CSV table of C-alpha atoms in Angstrom, one decimal:
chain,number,residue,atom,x,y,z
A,205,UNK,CA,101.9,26.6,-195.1
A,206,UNK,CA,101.3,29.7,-193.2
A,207,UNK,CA,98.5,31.1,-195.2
A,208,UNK,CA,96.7,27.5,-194.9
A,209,UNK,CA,97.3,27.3,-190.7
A,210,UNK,CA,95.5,30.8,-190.9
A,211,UNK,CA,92.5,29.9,-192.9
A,212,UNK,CA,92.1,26.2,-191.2
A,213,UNK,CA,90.3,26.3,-188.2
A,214,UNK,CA,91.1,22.7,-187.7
A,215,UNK,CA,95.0,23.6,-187.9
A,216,UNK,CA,94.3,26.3,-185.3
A,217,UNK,CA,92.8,24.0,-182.8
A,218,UNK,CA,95.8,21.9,-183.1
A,219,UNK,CA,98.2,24.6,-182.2
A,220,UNK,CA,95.7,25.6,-179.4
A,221,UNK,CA,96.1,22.2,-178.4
A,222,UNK,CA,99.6,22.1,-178.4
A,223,UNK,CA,100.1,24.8,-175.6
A,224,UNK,CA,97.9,23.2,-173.5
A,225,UNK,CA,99.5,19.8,-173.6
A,226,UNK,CA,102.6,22.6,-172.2
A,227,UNK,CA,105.0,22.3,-175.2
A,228,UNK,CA,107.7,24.4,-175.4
A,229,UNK,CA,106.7,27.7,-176.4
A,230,UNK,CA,109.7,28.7,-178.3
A,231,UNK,CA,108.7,25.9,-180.4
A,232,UNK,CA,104.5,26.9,-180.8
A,233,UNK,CA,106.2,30.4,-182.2
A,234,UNK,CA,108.2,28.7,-184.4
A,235,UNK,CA,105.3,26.8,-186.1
A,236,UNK,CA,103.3,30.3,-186.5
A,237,UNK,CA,103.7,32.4,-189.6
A,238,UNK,CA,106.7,34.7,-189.6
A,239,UNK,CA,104.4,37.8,-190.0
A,240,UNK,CA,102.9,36.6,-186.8
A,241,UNK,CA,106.6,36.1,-184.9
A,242,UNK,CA,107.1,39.7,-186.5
A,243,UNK,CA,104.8,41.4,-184.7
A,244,UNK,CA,105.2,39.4,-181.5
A,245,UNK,CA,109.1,40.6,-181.5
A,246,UNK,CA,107.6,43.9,-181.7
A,247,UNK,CA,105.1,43.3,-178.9
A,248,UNK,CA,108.3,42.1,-176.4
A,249,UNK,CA,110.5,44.9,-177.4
A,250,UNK,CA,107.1,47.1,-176.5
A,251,UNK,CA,106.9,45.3,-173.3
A,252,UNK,CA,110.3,45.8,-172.8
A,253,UNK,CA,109.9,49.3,-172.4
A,254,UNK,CA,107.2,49.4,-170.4
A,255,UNK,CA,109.2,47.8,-167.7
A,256,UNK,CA,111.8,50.2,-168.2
A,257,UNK,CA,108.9,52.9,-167.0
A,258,UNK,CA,107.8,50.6,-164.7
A,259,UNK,CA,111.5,50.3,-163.1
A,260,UNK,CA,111.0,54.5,-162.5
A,261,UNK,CA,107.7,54.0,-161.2
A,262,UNK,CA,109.3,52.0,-158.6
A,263,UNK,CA,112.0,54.1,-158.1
A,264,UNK,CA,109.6,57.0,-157.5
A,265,UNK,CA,107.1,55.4,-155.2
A,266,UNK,CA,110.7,54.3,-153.0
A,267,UNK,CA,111.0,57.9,-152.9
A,268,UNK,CA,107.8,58.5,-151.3
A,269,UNK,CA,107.8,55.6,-148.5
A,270,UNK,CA,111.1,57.6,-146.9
A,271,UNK,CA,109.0,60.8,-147.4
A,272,UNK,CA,106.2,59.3,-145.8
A,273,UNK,CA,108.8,57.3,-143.0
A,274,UNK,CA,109.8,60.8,-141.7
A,275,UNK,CA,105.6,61.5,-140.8
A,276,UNK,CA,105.7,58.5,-139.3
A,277,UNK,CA,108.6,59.2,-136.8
A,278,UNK,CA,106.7,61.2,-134.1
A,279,UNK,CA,104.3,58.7,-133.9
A,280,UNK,CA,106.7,55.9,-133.7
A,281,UNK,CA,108.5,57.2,-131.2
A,282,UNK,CA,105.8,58.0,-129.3
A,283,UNK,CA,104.5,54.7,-129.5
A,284,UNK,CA,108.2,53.3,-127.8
A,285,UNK,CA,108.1,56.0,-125.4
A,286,UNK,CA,104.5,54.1,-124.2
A,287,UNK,CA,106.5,50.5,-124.6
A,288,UNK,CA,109.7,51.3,-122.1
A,289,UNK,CA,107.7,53.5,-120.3
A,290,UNK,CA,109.7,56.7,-120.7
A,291,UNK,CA,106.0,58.5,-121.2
A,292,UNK,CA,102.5,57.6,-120.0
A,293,UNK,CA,100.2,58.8,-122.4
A,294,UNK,CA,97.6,61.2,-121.2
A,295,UNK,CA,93.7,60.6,-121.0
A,296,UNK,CA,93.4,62.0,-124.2
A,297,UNK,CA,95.8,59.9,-125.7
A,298,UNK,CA,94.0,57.0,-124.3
A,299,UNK,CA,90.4,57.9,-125.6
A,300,UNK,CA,90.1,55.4,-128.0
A,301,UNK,CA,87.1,52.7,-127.3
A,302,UNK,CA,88.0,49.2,-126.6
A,303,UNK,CA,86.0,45.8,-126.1
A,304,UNK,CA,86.2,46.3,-122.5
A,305,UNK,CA,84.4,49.5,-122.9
A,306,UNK,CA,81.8,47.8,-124.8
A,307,UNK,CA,81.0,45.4,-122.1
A,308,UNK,CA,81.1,48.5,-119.7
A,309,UNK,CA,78.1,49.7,-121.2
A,310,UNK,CA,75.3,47.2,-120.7
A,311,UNK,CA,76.9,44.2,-122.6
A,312,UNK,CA,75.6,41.2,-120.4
A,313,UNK,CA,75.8,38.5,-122.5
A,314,UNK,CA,78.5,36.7,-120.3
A,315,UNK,CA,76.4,33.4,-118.4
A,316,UNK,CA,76.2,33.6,-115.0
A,317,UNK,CA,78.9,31.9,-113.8
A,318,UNK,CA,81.2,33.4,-115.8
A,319,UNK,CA,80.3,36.8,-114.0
A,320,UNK,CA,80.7,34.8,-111.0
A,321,UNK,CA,84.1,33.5,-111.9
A,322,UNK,CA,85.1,37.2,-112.8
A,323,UNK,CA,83.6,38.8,-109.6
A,324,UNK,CA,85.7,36.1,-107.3
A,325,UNK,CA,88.8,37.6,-109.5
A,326,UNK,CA,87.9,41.0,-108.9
A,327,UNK,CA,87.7,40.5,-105.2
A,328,UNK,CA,90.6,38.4,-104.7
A,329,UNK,CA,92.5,41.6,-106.3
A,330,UNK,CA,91.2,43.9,-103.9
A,331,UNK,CA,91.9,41.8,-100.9
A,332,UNK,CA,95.4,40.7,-102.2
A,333,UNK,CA,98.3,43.4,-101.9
A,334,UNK,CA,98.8,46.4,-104.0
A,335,UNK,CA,99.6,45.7,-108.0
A,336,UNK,CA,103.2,46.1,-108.8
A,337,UNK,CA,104.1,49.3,-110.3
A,338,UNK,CA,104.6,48.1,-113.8
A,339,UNK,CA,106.7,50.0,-116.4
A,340,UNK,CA,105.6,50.7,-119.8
A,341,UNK,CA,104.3,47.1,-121.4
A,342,UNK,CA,106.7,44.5,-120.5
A,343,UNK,CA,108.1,41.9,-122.7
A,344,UNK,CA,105.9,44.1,-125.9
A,345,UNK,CA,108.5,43.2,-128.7
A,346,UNK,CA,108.7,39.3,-127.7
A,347,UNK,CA,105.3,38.9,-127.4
A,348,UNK,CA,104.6,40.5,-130.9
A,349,UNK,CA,107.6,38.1,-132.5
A,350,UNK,CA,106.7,34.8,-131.1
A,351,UNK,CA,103.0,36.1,-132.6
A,352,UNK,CA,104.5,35.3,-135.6
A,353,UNK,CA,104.8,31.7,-136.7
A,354,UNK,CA,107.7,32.5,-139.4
A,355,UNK,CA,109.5,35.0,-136.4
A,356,UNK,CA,108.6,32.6,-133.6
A,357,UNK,CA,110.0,29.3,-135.2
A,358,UNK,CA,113.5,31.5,-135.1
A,359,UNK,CA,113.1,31.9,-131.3
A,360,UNK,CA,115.4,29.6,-129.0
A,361,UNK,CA,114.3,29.4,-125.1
A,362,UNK,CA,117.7,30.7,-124.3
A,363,UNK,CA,116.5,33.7,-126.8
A,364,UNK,CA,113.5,35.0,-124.8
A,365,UNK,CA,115.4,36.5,-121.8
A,366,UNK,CA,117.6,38.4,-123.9
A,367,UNK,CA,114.6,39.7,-126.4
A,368,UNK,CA,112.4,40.4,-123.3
A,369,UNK,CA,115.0,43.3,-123.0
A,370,UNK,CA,114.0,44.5,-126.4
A,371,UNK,CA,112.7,47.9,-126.1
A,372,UNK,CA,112.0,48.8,-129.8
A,373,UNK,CA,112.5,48.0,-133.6
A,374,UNK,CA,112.6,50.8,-136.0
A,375,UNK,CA,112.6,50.6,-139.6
A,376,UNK,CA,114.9,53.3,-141.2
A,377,UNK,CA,114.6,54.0,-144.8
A,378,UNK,CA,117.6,54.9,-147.3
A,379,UNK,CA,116.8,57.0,-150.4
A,380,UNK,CA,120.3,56.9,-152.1
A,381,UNK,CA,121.6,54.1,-152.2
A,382,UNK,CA,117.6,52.4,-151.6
A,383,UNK,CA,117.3,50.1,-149.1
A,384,UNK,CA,116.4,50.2,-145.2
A,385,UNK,CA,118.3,49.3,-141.8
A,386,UNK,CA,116.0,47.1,-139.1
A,387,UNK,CA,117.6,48.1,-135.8
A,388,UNK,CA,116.6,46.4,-132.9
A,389,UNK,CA,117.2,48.7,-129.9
A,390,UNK,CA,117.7,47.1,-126.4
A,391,UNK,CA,118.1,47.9,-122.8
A,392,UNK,CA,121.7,47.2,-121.0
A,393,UNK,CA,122.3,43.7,-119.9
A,394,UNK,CA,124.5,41.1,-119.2
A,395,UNK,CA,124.3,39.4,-122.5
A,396,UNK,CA,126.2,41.7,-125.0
A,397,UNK,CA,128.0,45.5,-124.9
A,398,UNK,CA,125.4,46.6,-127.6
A,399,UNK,CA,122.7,48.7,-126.9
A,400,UNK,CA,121.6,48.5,-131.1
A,401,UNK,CA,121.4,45.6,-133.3
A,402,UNK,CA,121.7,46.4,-137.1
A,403,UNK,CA,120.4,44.5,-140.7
A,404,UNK,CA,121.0,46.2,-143.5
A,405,UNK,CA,118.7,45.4,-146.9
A,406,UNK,CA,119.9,46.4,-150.5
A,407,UNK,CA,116.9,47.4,-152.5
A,408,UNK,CA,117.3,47.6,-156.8
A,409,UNK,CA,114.8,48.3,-159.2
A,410,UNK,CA,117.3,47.7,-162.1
A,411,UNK,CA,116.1,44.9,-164.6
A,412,UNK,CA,118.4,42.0,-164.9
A,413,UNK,CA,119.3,41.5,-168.4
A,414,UNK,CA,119.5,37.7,-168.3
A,415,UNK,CA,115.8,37.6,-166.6
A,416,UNK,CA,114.2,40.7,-168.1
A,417,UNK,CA,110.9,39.5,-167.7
A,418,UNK,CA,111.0,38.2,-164.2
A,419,UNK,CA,110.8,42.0,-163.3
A,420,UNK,CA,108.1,42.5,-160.5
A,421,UNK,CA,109.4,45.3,-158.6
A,422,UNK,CA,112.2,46.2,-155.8
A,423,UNK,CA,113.6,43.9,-154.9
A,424,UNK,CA,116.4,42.9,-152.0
A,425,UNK,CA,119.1,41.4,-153.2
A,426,UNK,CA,121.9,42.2,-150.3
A,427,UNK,CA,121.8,42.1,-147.0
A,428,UNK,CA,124.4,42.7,-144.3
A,429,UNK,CA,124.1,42.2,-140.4
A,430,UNK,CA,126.8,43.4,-137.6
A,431,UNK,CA,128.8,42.0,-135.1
A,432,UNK,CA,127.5,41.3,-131.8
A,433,UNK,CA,129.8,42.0,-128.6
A,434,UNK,CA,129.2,39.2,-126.6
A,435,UNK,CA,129.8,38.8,-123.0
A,436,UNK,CA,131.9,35.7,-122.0
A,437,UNK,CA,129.8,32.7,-121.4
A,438,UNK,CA,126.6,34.6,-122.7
A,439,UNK,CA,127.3,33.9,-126.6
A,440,UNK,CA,124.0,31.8,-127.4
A,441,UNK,CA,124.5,32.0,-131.0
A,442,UNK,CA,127.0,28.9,-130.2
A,443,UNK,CA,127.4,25.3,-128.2
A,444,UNK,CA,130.3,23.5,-126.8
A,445,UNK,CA,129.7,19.8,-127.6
A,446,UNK,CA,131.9,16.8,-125.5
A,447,UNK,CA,133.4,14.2,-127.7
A,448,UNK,CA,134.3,11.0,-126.1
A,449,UNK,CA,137.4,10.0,-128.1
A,450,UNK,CA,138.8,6.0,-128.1
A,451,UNK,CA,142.7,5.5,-129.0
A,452,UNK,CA,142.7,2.7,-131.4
A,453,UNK,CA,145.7,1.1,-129.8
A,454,UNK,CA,146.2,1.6,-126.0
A,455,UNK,CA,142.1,1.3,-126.1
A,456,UNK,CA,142.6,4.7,-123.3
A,457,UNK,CA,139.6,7.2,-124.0
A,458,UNK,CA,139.5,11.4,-123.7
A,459,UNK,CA,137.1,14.1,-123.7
A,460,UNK,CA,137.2,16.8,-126.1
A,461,UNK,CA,135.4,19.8,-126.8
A,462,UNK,CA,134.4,21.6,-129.9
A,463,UNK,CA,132.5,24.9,-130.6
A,464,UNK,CA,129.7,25.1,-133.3
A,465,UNK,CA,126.6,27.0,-134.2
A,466,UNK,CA,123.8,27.1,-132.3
A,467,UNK,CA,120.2,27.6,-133.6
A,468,UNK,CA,119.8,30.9,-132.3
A,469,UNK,CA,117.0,33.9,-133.0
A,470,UNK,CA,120.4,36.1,-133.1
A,471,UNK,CA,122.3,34.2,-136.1
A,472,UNK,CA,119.8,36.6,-137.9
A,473,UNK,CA,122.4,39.1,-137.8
A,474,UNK,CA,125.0,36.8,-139.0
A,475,UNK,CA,123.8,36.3,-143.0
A,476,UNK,CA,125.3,34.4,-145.5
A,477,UNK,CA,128.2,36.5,-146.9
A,478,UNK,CA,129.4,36.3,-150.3
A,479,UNK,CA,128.3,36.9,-154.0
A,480,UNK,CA,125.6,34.5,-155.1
A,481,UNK,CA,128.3,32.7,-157.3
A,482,UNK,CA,130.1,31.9,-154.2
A,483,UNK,CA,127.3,30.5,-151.9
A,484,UNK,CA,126.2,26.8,-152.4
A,485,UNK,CA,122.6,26.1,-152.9
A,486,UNK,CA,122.0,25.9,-149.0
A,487,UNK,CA,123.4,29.0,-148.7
A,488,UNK,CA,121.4,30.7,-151.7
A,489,UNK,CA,118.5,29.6,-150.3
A,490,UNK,CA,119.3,30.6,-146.6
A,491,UNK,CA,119.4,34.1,-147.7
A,492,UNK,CA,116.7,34.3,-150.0
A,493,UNK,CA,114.5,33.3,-147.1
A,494,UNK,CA,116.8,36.4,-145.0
A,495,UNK,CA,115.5,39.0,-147.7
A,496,UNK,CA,111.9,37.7,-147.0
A,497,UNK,CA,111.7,37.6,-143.5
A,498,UNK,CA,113.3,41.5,-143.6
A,499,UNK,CA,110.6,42.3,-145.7
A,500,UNK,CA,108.0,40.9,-143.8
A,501,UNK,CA,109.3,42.6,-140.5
A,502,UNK,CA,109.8,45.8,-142.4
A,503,UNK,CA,106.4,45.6,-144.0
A,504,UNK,CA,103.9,43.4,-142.0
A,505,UNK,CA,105.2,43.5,-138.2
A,506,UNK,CA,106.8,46.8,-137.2
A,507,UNK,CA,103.8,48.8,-138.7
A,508,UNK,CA,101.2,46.8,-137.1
A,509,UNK,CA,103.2,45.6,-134.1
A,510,UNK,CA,100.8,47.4,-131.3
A,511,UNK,CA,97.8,45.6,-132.9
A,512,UNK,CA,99.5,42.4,-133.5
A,513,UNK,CA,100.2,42.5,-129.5
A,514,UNK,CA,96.3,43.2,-129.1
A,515,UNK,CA,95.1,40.4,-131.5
A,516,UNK,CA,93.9,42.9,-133.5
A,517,UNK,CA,96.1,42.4,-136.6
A,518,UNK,CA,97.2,38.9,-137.7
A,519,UNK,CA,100.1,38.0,-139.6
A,520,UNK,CA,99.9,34.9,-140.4
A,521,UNK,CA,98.9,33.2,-143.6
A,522,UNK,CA,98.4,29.8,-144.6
A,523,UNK,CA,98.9,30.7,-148.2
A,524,UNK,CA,102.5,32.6,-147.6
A,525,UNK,CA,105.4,30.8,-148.5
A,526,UNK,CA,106.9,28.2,-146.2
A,527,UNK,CA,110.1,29.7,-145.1
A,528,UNK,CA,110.9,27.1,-142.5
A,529,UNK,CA,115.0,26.0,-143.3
A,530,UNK,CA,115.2,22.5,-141.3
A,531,UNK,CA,118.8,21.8,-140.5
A,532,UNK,CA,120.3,18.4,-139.7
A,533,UNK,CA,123.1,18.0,-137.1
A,534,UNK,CA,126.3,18.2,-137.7
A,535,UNK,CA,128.2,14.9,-137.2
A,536,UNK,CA,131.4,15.7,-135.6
A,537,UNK,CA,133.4,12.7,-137.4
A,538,UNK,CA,137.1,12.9,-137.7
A,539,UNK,CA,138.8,9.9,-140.0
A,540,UNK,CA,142.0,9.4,-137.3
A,541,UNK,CA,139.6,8.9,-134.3
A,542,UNK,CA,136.3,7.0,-133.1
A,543,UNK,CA,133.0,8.2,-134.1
A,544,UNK,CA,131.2,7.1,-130.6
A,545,UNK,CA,131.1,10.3,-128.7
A,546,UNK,CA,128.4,11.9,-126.1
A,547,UNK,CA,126.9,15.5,-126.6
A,548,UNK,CA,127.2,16.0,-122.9
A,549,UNK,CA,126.9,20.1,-123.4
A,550,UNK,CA,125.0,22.4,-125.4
A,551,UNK,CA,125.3,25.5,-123.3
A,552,UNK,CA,126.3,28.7,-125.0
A,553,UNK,CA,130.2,28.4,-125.3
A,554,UNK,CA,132.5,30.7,-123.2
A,555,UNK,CA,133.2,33.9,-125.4
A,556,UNK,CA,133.6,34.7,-129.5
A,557,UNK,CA,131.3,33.9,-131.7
A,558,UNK,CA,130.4,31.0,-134.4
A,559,UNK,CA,132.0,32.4,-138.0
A,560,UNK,CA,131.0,31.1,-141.6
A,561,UNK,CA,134.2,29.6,-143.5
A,562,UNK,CA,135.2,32.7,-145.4
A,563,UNK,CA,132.6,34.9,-144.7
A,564,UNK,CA,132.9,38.7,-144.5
A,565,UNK,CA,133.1,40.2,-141.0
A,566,UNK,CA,129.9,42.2,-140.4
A,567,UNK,CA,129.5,45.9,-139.4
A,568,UNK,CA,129.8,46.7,-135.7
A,569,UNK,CA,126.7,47.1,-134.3
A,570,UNK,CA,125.8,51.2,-132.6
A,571,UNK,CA,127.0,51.0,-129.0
A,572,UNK,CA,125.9,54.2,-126.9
């Protein structure tokens, strides 16, 4: 039977058929000749160790992005010395051409009344009282993160005055064990004690022996966020809803109140906890899309965030994955009392904080 499938074309074309109709392919290999599932055993145990070179490859090239993370440093700080305005950079710092420059230096393509439009601004400035003495680039780090559809969809309005108070976000890169810390670094205010916000990743190059060849690479696979010192009454990570409550008997009503999470930009600190046995499938799935979006801010948006502010640098791809994690409301529904109740409140509730049911207390968070 074998030697026949190997001398018939016809028989051939029938097995190329086969896979295309998408028939399982342990089943195609079972139809071929055993010398051929021979030599394919020995191809997979070949490819097989190839990935276990490739796993050091990876392990290596980890070793030079926190080699290469330290070169960075002095210009990174630099750049958020420039951002809170701790240093003004010099003229030579600043010689670097720019569209505006451009147009300095004969561009007149702008119509007529456009100049006009501009010249009316121009004057209107001179006449009008002396510019405010701005410090550093206000509101830099917001701007960049509502740039960014997957970062901006994340951002509550009760959000933005707290991360307009963001004065940096540094990447810091662990050789041993590998993985990196996203610290968000912000300015004294009334919202929380912390000065640092912290998110720890968990990068592994080891291959998994139940999906050996689903090996692409490092990978995240933990994560762990810190605790957030909330001031009372400035917690925006969670709501106090009203629940109008009816006695079944005496037909009397009451108002009580109950505390649950808010969608909040800062519930990124607060990850699912727990090993992936433990978590349901919304919970899997929540912090699948948590490894991604550290990568993309580790990868994509810190490195790029000056240009990203300029429009020089975009982000955004219609082909990337569509992280977006809709959650429905929770009904608030208790089987000894009436369902018909009002959400009268949704303002941050008065001190603590939102917890997961059984999940692990995060790291506190750098205070200085």
């Amino acid at each position: 039977m074998a030697r026949q499938v190997i001398d018939n074309p016809a028989m051939l074309a029938a097995l190329q058929e086969q896979l295309e109709q998408q028939i399982p392919a342990h089943l195609l290999i079972k139809a071929l000749p055993k010398a051929v599932q021979r030599r394919l055993k020995a191809m997979k145990k070949l490819q097989y160790d190839r990935l276990q070179i490739e796993s050091k490859y990876y392990d290596e090239l980890h070793a030079i992005d926190c080699k290469y993370a330290k070169l960075y440093d002095p210009i990174e700080n630099k750049i958020a010395d420039i951002i809170s305005g701790t240093s003004e950079p010099t003229d030579e710092e600043c010689d670097w051409p720019s569209d505006e420059d451009e147009d300095e230096e004969g561009d007149t393509s702008l119509p007529d009344e456009m100049k006009t439009k501009a010249n009316i601004v121009d004057e209107t400035k001179k006449e009008g009282s002396e510019e405010k003495d701005v410090k550093g680039i206000p509101h830099f780090w917001l701007t960049v993160l509502k740039s960014v559809s997957l970062i901006a969809e994340m951002i509550q309005p009760y959000d933005e005055p707290i991360l307009e108070l963001l004065q940096n976000v540094r990447v810091v890169h662990h050789e041993e064990p590998k993985g990196f810390t996203l610290e968000f670094h912000f300015s004294q205010n009334e919202y929380f004690s912390n000065t640092v916000l912290t998110k720890w990743y968990g990068m592994f190059s080891d291959i998994d022996p139940k999906d050996k060849w689903g090996f692409e690479g490092l990978y995240i696979d933990a994560c762990k966020g810190c605790t957030i010192n909330w001031k009372k009454g400035k917690d925006v990570t969670v709501k106090v809803i009203k629940k109008k409550q009816k006695h079944k008997n005496r037909g009397t009503t009451r108002t009580v109140t109950k505390t649950v999470q808010a969608d909040s930009f800062f519930n990124f600190f607060s990850p699912p906890q727990g090993g992936k046995d433990e978590l349901d499938e919304e919970a899997q799935n929540l912090l699948q899309a948590d490894y991604e979006i550290g990568h993309f801010i580790r990868e994509r948006i810190v490195p790029r965030a000056a240009l990203i502010y300029t429009g020089d640098y975009s982000v955004d791809d219609d082909d990337d994955e569509d992280l977006d994690e809709e959650e429905e409301g929770e009904e608030l529904n208790d089987s000894d009392e009436s369902d018909d109740f009002d959400e009268e409140d949704e303002r941050p509730a008065r001190g603590g904080n939102a917890k997961q049911d059984g999940a692990e207390k995060p790291s506190e968070c750098k205070q200085q």
